[in-house]
N, CA, C and O of each residue as an XYZ file, in Angstrom:
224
protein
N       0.854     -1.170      0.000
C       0.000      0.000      0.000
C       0.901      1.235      0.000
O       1.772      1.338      0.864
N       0.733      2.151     -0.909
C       1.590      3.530     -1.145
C       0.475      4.364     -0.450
O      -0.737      4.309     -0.241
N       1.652      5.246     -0.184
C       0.685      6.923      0.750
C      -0.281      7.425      0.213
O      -1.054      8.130      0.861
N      -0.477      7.138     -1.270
C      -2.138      7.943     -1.710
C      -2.659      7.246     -1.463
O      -3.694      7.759     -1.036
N      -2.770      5.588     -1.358
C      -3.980      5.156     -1.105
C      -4.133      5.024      0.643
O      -5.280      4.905      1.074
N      -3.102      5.043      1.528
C      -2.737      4.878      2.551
C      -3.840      6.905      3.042
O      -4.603      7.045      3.998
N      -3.504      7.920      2.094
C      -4.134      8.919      2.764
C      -5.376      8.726      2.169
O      -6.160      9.120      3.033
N      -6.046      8.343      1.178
C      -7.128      8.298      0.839
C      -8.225      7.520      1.523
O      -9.384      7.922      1.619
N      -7.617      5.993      2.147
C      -8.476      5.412      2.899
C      -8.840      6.863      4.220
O      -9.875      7.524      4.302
N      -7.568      6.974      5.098
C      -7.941      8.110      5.969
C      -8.529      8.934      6.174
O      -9.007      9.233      7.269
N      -8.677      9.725      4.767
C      -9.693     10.402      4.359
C     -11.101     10.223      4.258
O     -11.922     11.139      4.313
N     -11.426      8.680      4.069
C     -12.653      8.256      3.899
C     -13.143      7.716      5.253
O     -14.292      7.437      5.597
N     -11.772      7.624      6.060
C     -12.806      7.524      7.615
C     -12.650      8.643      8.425
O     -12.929      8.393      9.598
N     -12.290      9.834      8.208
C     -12.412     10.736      8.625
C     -14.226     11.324      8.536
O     -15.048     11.494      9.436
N     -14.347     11.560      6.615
C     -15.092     11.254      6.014
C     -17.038     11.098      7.146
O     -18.031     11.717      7.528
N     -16.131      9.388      7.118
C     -17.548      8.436      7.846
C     -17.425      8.618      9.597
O     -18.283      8.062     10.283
N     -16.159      9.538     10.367
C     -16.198      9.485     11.598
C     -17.317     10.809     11.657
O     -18.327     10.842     12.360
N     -16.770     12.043     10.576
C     -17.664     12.972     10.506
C     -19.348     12.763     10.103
O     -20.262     13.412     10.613
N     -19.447     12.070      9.427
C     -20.719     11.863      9.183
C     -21.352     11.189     10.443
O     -22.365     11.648     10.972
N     -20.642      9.972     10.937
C     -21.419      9.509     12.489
C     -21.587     10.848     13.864
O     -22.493     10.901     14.695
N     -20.375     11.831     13.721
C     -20.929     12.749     14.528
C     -21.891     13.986     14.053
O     -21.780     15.046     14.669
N     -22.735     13.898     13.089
C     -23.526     14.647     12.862
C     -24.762     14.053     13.206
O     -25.795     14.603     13.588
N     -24.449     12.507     12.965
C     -26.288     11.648     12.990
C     -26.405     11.877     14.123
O     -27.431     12.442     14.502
N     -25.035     11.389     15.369
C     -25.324     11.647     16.787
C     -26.367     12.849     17.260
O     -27.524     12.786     17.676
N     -25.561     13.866     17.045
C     -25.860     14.999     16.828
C     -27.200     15.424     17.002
O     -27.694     15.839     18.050
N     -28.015     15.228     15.383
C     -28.991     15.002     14.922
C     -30.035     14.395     15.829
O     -31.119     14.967     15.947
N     -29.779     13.264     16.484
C     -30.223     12.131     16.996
C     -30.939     13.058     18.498
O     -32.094     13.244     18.882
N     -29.267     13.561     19.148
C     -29.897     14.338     20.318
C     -30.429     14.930     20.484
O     -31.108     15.041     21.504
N     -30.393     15.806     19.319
C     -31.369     16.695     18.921
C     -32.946     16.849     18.784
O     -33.789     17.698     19.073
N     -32.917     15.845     18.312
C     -34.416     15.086     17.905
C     -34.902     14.567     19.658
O     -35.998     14.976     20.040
N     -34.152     13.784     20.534
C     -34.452     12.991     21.268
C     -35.059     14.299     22.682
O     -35.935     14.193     23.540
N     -34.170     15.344     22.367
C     -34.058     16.647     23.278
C     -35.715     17.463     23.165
O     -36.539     17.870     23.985
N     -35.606     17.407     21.581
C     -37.229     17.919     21.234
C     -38.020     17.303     21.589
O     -38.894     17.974     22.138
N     -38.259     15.995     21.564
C     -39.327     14.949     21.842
C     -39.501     15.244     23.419
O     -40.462     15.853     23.888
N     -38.489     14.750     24.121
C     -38.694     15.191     25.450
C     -39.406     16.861     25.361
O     -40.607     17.070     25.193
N     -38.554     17.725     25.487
C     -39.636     19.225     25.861
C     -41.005     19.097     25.374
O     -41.942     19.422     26.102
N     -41.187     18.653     24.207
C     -42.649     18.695     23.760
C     -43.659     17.853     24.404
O     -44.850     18.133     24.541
N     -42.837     16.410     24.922
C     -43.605     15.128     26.139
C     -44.115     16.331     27.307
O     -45.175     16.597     27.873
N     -43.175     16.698     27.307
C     -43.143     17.912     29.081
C     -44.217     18.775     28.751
O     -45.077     18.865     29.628
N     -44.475     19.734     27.244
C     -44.904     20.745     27.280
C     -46.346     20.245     27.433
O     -47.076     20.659     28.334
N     -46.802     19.177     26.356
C     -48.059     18.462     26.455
C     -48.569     17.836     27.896
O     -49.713     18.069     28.287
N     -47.894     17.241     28.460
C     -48.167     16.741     29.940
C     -48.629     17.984     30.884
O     -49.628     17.866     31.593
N     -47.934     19.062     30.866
C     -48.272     20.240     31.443
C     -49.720     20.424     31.089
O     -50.625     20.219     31.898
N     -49.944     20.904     29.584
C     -50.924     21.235     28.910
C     -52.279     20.313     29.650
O     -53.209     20.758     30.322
N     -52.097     19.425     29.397
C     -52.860     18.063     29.817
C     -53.136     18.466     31.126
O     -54.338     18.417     31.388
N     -52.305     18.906     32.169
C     -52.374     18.687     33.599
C     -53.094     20.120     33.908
O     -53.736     20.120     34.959
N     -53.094     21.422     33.121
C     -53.815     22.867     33.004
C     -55.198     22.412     32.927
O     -56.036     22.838     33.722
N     -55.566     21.324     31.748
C     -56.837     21.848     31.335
C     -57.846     20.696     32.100
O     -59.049     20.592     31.863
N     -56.990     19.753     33.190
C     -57.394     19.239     34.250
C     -57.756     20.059     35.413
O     -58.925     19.910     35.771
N     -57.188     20.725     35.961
C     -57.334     21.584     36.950
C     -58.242     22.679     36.333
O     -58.866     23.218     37.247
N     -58.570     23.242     35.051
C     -59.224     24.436     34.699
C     -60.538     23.123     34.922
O     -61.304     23.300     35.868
N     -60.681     22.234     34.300
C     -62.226     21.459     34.401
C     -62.807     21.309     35.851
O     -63.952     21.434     36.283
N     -61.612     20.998     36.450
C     -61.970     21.110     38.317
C     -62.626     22.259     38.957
O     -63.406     22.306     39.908
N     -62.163     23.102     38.265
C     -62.360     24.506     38.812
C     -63.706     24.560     38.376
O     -64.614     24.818     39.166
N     -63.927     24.303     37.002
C     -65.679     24.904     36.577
C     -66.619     24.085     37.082
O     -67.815     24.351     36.962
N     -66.184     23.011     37.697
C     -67.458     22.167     38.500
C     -68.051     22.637     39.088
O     -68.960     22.035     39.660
């Protein structure tokens, strides 16, 4: 194996290390939203419980 192909593989897992830290990324991202929005709805949910209590 000669150095171009020796830097070219390198390149291509640089490449695929960069691409796995974006999905991560991505991933937390997504997982971060899901949660606040679980939270924001549960709240929501738990308001318009207590507003129905109240108008009894």
């Amino acid at each position: 194996m000669n150095i171009t192909e020796v830097r070219e593989q390198l390149h291509q897992l640089i490449d695929e290390i960069e691409d796995i830290y974006v999905l991560n990324g991505l991933y937390r991202n997504l997982v971060a939203e899901k949660r606040h929005r679980d939270e924001y709805e549960k709240e929501q949910s738990e308001r318009k419980q207590k507003t129905a209590g109240r108008k009894r």
